Coordinates of C-alpha atoms and ligand atoms in Angstrom, one line a residue:
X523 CA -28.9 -68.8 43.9
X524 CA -30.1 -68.5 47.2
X525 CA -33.8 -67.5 48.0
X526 CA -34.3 -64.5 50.3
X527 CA -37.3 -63.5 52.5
X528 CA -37.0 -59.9 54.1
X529 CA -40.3 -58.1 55.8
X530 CA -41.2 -54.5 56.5
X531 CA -42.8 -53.7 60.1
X532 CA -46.4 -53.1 58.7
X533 CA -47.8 -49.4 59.9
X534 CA -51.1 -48.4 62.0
X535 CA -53.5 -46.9 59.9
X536 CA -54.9 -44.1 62.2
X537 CA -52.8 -41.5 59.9
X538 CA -51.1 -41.0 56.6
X539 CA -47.3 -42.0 56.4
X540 CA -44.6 -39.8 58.4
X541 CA -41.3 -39.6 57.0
X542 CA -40.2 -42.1 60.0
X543 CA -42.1 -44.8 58.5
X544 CA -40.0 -44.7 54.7
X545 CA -37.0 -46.0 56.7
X546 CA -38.4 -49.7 57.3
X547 CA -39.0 -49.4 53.2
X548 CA -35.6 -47.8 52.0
X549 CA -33.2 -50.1 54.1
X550 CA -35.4 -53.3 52.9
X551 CA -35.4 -51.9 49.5
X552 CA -31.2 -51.1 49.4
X553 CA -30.9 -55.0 50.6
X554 CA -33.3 -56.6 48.3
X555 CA -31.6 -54.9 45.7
X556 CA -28.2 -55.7 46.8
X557 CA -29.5 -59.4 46.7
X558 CA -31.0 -59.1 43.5
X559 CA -27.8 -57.9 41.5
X560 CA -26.0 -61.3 43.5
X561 CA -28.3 -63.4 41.5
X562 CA -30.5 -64.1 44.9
X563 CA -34.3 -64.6 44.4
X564 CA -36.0 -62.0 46.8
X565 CA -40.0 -62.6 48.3
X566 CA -40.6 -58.8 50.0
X567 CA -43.7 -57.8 52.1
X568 CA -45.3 -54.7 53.1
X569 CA -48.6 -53.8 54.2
X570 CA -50.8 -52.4 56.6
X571 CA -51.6 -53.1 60.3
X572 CA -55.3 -52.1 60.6
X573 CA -57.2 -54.2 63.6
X574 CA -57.2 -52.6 67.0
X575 CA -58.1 -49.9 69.4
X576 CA -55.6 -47.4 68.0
X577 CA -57.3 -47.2 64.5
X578 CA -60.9 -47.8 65.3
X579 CA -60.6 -45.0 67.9
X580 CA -59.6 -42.4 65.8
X581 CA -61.8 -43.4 62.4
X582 CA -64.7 -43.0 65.1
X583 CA -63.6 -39.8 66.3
X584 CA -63.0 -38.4 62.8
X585 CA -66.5 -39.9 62.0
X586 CA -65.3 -42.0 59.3
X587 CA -66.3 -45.6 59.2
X588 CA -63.8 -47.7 60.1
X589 CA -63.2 -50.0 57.4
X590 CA -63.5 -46.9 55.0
X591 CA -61.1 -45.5 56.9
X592 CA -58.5 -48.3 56.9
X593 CA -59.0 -48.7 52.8
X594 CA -58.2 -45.1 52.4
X595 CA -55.0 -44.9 54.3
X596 CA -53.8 -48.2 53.9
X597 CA -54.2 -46.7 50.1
X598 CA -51.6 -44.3 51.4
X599 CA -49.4 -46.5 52.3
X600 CA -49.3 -48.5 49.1
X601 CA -48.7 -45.4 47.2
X602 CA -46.2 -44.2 49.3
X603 CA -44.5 -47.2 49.0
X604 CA -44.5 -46.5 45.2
X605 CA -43.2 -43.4 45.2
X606 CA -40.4 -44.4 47.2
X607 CA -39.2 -46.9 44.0
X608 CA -39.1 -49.9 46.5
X609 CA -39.6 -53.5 44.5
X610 CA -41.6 -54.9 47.3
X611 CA -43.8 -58.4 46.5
X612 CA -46.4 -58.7 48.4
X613 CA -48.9 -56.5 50.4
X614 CA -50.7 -57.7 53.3
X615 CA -53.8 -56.0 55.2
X616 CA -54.5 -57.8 58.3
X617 CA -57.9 -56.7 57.3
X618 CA -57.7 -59.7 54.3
X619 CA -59.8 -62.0 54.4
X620 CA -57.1 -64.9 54.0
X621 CA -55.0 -63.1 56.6
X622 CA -57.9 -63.0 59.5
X623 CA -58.6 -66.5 58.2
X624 CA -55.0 -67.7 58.7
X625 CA -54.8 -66.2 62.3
X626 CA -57.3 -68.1 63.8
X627 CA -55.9 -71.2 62.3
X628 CA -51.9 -70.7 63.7
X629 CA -54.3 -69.1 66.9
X630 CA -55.8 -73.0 67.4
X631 CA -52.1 -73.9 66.9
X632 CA -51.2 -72.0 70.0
X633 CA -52.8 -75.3 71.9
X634 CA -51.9 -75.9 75.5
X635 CA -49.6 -72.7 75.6
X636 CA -52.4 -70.7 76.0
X637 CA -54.5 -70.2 78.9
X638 CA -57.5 -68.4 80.4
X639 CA -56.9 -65.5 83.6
X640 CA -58.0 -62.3 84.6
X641 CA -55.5 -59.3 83.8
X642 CA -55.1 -56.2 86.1
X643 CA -53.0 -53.8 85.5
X644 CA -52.2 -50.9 82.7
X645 CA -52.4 -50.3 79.4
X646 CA -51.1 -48.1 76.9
X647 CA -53.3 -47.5 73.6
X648 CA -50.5 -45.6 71.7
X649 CA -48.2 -48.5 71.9
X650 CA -51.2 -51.2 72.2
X651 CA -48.9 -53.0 74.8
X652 CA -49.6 -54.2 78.6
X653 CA -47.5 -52.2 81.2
X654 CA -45.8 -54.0 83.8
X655 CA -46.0 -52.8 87.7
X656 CA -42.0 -52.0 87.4
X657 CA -42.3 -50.5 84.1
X658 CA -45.5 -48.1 85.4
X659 CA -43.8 -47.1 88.4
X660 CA -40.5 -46.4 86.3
X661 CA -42.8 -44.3 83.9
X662 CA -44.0 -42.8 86.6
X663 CA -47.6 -43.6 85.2
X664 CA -47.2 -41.8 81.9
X665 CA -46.2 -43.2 78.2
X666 CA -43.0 -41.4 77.5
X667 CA -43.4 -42.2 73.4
X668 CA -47.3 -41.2 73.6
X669 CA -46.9 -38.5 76.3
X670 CA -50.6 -40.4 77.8
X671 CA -51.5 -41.7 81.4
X672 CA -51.4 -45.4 81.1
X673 CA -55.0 -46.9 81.3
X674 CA -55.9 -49.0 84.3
X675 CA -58.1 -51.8 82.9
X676 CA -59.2 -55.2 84.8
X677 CA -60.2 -58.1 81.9
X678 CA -60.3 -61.5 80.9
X679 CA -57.7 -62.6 78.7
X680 CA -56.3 -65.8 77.0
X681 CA -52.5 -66.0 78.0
X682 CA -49.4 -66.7 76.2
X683 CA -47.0 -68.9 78.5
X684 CA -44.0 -67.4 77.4
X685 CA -42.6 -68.8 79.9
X686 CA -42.3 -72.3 78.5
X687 CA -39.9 -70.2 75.4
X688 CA -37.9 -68.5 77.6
X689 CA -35.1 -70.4 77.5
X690 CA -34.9 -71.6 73.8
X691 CA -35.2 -68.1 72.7
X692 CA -32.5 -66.7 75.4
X693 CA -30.3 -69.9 73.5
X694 CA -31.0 -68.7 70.6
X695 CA -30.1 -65.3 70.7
X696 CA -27.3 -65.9 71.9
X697 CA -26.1 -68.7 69.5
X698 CA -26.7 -66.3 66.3
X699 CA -29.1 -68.9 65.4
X700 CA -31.7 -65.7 65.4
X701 CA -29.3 -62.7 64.9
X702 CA -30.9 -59.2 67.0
X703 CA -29.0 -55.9 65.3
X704 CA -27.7 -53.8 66.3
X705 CA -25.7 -56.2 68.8
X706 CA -26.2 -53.9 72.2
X707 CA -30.0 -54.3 71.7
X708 CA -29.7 -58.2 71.9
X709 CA -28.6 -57.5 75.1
X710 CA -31.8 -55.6 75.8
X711 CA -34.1 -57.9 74.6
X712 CA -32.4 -60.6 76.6
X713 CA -33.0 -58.8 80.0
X714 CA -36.3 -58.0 78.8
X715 CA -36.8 -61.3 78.2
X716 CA -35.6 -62.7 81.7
X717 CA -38.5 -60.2 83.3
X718 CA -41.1 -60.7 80.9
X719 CA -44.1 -62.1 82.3
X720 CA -46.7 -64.5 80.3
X721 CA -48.0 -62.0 77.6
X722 CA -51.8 -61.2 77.1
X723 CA -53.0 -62.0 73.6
X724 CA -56.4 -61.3 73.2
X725 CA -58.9 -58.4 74.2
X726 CA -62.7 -58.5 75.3
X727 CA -65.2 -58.3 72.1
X728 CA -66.7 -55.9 74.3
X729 CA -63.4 -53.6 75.0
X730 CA -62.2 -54.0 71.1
X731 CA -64.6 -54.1 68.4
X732 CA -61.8 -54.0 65.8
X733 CA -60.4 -57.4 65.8
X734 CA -60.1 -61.0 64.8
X735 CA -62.8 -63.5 67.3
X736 CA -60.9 -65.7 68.5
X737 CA -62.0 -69.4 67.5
X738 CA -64.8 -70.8 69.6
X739 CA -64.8 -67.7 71.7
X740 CA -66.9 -65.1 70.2
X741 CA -66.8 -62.9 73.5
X742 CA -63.1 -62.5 72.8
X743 CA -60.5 -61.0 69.8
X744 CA -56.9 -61.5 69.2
X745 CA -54.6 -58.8 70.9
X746 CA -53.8 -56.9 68.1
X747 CA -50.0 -57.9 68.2
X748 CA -50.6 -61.6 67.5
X749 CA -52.4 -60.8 64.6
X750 CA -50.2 -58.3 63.4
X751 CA -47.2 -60.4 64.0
X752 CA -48.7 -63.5 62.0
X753 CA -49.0 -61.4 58.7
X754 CA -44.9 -62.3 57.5
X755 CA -46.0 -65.6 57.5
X756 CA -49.8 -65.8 56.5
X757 CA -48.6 -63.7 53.7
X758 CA -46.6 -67.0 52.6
X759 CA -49.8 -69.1 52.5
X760 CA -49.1 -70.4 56.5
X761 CA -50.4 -73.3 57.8
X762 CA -52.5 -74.1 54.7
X763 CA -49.6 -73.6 52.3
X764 CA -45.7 -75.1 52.5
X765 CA -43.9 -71.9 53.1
X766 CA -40.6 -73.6 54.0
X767 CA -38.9 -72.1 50.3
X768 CA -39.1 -68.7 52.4
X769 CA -39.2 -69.3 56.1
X770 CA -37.2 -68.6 58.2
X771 CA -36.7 -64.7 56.9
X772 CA -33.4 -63.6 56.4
X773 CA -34.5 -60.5 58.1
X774 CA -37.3 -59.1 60.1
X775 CA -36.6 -55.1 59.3
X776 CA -38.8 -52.5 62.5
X777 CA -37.9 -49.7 64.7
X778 CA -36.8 -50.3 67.5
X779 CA -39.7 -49.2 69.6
X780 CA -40.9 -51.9 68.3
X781 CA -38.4 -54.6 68.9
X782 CA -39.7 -56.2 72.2
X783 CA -42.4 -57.8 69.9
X784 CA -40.4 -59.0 67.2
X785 CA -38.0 -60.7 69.7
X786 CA -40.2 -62.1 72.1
X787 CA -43.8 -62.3 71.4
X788 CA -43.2 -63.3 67.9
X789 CA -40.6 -66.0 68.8
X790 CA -42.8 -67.8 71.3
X791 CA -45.8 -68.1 68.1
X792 CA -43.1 -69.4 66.1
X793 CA -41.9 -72.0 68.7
X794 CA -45.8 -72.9 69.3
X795 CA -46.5 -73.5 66.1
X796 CA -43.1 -75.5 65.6
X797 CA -41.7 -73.3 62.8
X798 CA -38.1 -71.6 62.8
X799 CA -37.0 -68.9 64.2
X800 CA -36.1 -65.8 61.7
X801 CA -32.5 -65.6 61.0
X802 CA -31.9 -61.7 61.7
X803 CA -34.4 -59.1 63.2
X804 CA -32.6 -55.5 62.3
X805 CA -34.0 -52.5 64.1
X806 CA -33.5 -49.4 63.0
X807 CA -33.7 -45.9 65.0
X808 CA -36.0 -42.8 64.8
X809 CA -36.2 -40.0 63.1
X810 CA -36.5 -36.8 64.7
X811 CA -37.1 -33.4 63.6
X812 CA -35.2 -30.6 64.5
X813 CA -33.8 -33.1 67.0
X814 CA -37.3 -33.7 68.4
X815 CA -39.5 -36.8 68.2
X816 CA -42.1 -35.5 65.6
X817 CA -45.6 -34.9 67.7
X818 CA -48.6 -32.6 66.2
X819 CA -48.4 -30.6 69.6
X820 CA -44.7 -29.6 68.9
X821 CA -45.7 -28.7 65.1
X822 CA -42.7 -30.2 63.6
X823 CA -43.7 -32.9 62.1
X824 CA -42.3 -33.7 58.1
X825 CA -44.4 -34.7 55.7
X826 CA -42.7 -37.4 53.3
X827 CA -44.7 -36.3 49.9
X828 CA -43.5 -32.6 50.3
X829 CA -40.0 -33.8 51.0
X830 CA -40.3 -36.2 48.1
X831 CA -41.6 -33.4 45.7
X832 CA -39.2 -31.1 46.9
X833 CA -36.0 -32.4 45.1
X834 CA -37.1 -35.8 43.6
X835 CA -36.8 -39.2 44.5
X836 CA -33.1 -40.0 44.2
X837 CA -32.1 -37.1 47.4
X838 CA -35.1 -38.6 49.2
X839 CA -33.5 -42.2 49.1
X840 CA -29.9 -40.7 49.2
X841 CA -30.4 -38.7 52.5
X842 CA -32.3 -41.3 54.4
X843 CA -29.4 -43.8 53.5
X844 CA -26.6 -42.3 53.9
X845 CA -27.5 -39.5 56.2
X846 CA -30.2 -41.6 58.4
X847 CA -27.4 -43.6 60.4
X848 CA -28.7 -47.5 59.7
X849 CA -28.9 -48.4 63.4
X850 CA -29.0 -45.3 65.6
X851 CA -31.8 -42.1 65.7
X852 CA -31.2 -39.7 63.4
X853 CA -32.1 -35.9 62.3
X854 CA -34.0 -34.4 59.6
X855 CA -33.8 -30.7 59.2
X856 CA -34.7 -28.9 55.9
X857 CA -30.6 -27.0 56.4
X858 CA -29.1 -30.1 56.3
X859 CA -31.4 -31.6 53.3
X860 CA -30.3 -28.3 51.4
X861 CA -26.9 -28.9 52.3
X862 CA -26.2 -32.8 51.6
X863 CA -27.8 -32.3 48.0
X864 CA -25.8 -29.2 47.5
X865 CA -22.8 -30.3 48.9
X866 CA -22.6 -34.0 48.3
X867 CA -25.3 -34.8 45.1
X868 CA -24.7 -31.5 43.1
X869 CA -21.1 -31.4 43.7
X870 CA -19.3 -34.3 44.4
X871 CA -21.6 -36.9 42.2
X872 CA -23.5 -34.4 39.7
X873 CA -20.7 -32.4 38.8
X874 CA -17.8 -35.5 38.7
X875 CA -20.4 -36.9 36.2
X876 CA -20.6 -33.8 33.7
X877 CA -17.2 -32.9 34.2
X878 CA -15.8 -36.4 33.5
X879 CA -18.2 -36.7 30.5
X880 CA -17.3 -33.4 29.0
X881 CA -13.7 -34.6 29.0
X882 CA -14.5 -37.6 27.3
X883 CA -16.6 -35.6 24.6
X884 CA -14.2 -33.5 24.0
X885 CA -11.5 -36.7 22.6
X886 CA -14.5 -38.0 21.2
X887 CA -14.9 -41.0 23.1
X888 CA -16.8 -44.1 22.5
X889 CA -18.9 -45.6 25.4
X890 CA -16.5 -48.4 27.7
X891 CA -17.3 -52.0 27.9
X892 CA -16.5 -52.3 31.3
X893 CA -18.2 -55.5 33.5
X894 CA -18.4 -54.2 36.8
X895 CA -16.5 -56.3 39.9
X896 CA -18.1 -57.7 42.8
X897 CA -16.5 -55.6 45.8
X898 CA -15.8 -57.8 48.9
X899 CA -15.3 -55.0 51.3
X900 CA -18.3 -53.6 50.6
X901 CA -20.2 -56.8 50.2
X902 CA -18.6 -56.9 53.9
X903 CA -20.5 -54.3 55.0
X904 CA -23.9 -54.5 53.3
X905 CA -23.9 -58.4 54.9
X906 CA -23.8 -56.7 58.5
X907 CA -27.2 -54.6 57.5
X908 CA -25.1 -51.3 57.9
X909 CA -26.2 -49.8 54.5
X910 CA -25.4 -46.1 56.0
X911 CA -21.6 -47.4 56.4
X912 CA -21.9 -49.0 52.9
X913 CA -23.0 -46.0 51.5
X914 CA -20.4 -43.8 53.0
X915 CA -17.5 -46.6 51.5
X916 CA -19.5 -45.6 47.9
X917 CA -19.0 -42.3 48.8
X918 CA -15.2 -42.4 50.0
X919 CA -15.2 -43.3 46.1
X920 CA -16.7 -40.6 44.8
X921 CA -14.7 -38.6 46.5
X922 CA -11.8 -39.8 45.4
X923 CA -12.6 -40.0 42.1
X924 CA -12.8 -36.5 42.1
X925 CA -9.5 -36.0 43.7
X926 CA -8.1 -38.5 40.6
X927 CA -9.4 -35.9 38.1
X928 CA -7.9 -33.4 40.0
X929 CA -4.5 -34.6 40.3
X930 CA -4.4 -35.8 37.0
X931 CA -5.5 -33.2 35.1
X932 CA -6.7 -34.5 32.0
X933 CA -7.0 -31.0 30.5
X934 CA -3.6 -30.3 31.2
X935 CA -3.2 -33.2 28.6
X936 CA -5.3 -32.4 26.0
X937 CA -3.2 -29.6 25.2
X938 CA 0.0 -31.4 24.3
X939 CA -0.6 -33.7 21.4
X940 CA 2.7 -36.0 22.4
X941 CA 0.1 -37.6 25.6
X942 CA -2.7 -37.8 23.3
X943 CA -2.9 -41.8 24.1
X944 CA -1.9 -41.6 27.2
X945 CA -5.2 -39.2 27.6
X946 CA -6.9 -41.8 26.3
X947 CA -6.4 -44.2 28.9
X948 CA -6.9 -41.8 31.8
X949 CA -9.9 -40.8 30.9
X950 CA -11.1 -44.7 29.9
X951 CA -9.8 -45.5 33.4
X952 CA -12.0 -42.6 35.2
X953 CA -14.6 -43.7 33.5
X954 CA -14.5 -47.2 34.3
X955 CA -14.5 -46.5 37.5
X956 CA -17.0 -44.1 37.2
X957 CA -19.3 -47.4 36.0
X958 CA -17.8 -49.1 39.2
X959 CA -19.3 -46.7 41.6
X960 CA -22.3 -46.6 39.9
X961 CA -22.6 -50.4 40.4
X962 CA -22.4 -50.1 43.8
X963 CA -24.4 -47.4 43.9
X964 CA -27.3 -49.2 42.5
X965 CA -29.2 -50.8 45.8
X966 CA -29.1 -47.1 46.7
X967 CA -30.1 -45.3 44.0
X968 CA -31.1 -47.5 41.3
X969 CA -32.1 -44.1 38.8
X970 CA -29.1 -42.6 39.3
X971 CA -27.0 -45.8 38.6
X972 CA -28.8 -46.3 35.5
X973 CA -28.3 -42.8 34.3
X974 CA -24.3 -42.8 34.8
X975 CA -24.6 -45.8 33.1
X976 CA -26.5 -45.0 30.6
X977 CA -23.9 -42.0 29.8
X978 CA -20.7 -44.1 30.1
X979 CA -21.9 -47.0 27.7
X980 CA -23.9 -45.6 25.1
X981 CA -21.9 -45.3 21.7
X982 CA -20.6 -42.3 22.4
X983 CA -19.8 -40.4 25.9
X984 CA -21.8 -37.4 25.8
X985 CA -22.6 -35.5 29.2
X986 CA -26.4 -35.5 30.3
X987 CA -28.4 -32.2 28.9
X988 CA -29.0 -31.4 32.8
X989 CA -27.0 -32.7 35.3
X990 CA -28.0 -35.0 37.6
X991 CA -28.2 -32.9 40.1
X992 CA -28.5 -29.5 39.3
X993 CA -27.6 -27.0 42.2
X994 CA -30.3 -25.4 43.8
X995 CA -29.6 -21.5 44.5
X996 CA -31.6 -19.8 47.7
X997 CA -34.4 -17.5 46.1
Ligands
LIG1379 N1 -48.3 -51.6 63.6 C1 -47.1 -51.7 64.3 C2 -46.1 -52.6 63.7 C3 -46.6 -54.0 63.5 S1 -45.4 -55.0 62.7 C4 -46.0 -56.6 62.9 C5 -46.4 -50.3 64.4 N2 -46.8 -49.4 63.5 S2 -46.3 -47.9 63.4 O1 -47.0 -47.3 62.3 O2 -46.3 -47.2 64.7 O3 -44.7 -48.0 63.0 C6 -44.4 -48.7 61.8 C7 -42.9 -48.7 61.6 O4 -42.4 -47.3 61.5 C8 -42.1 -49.3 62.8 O5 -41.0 -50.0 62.3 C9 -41.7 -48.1 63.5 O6 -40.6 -48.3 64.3 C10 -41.4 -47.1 62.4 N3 -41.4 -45.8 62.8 C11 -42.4 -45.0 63.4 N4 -42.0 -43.8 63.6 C12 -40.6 -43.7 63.3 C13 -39.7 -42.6 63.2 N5 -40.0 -41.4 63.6 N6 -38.5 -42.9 62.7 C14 -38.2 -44.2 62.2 N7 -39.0 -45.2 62.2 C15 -40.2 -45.0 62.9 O7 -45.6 -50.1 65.2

């Protein structure tokens, strides 16, 4: 038994969860799951990211005090989370006392790597991240993800010589020692690397009231990344606490907006407080609506509950899984929600279910003793972190399955009394791979495992009294 630390990029809470944010969740879910059923003890955090500029800024514009304001949606968060089934451990608000604690402590640890200067140059609220001359001029002065001038602001700052990490992170990046998926964005992060100047990492008091002092300086707070960054580990206990049973993480799950952070910034802490690097950061893409970064302006922005509601928990996890590719953007339209539980939940998996269970009624059937078989291929492929390409190799089953019934026509046999056992074994043999799929299925959609199951081993085979999925008809 191995033990297995995995983290969630933990949101802003200037807003109530999108339907972007249930990615970080599902994907960290499928594989804590999937580690689970191999026997693996699995520590899994969440929580909320609730210091800084961004947030403060918009509980004082909505009038709402700020600390109110980060209890009631980091609430959201939490229940969201819930909703979504995901067996997380632990929640973390950098707002925690032990957390804000914590900081300062790994901030002391910091040491000589940290220096005093003045900093010049831009700013971008939306991302809460310095601007480089290059990148400003490349932007032509304007945040492409926030759609904002970049602020000019002139400061004093405590420094992060990331310079002096440079080179062990560049080493191990490209050893595998500290995995970056999916492989062309270690490439990325590497030239970014090779540019990236020392990193700011705190903020005036005066310029950020929302934030963590920084020890023995009262005029100054953490940048809100550093404190951010430290929660997957002061969530463990760090420094006061051994935390060496669960660092390094197997994986660090974000977006990849926000990757830079996880595989720079964050690295060069780790190095200055003389801990390990994690073993895998996995970023995941975006996604867009109607094929259009969501944005209030545009109106198309999703909201998660109504999707949720709409057709249950089970087509929420199975679209954003199977449909939202692991690693690259991907599209959410209402059409093709309709469509992939019409086409693909209803028909293929619903209706193989209440069609292979009628079958089995009708010989009445007892329910199989069937000990599901570890799959190596698709152990393969959930080990890379591609749970959309594991999903599809569930769903090449499925399919097939259904093509097996087809071809073999058990009702063809039930008419001639003289194949009566060899009936028998067809239909034990669908069914027993009916039980395998639903094993693999089960990181996905945990419910819907259980209920095939359920039907498959009880004492007798009897279909469910609504199918799974029952097909949805335009009004
Ligand atoms: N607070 C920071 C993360 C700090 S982690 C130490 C932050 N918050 S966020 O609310 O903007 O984003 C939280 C997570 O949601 C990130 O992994 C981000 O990439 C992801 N997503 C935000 N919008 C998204 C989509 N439209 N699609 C998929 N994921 C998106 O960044």
């Amino acid at each position: 038994m191995s033990k297995i630390y995995l983290t969630t990029a933990i949101p802003y809470v200037n807003g109530a969860p999108h339907i972007g944010h249930a990615m970080d969740y599902l994907i960290a879910d499928t594989y804590a799951r999937y580690q689970k059923e191999k026997g693996n003890e699995v520590r899994f955090q969440a929580g909320t990211d609730e210091h800084g500029n961004k947030n403060y800024k918009k509980a004082e514009n909505l009038g709402i005090p700020i600390q109110q304001f980060a209890d009631d949606n980091s609430a959201k968060f939490q229940n969201f989370i819930k909703k979504l089934d995901v067996e997380y451990t632990d929640f973390i608000r950098t707002t925690d006392k032990d957390h804000e604690r914590r900081c300062q402590e790994i901030w002391k640890k910091l040491g000589n790597h940290i220096y005093r200067d003045t900093y010049e140059g831009w700013y971008c609220e939306g991302c809460e991240r310095f601007i480089t001359q290059k990148e400003y001029d490349e932007k032509n002065g304007v945040c492409p993800d926030h759609n904002k001038p970049y602020e000019k602001i002139k400061e004093e700052n405590y420094y992060l010589r990331i310079s002096n990490f440079k080179d062990k992170i560049a080493q191990a990046i490209e050893s595998g020692e500290m995995k970056i998926l999916p492989e062309f964005r270690a490439k990325e992060v590497l030239s970014l690397l090779k540019d990236s100047p020392d990193v700011s990492i705190s903020r005036p008091a005066e310029h950020l009231p929302w934030g963590i002092p920084v020890p023995g300086d009262d005029s100054q707070v953490m940048y809100v990344w550093v404190d951010a960054l430290a929660n997957y580990i002061t969530v463990l206990g760090y420094p006061e606490q051994d935390i060496s049973e669960y660092w390094p993480a197997t994986v660090q799950f974000v977006g990849k907006d926000i990757l830079r952070f996880h595989a720079i910034i964050w690295p060069a802490i780790l190095l200055a407080c003389g801990l390990s690097l994690p073993k895998t950061i996995c970023s995941h893409g975006f996604v867009l609506s109607n094929g259009q970064k969501m944005s209030k302006s545009i109106g198309n922005v999703v909201d998660p509950i109504e999707v949720l509601d709409s057709k249950g928990l089970p087509a929420f996890r199975y679209y954003f899984l199977r449909h939202a590719d692991s690693f690259a953007d991907s599209d959410f339209t209402w059409d093709k929600y309709n469509a992939a539980y019409n086409n693909e939940l209803a028909n293929d998996l619903g209706n193989l279910v209440q069609r292979l269970a009628n079958l089995c009624k009708k010989q009445d059937l007892p329910g199989r003793k069937y000990q599901p078989k570890r799959d190596a291929d698709y152990e393969a492929i959930m080990d890379s972190f591609y749970f959309s390409k594991a999903f599809d190799y569930v769903w090449e089953k499925v399919q097939s399955l259904n093509r097996a019934i087809d071809d073999k026509k058990p009702w063809e046999l039930a008419k001639d009394p003289e194949r009566h056992d060899e009936l028998l074994l067809i239909l034990g043999e669908l069914s027993d791979e009916l039980l395998q799929v639903s094993y693999l299925l089960k990181p996905f959609l945990p419910n819907t495992a259980a209920a095939i199951s359920k039907v498959f081993t009880s004492d007798k085979i009897l279909p469910p009294d609504t199918p799974l999925f029952p097909k949805e008809y335009k009004k």
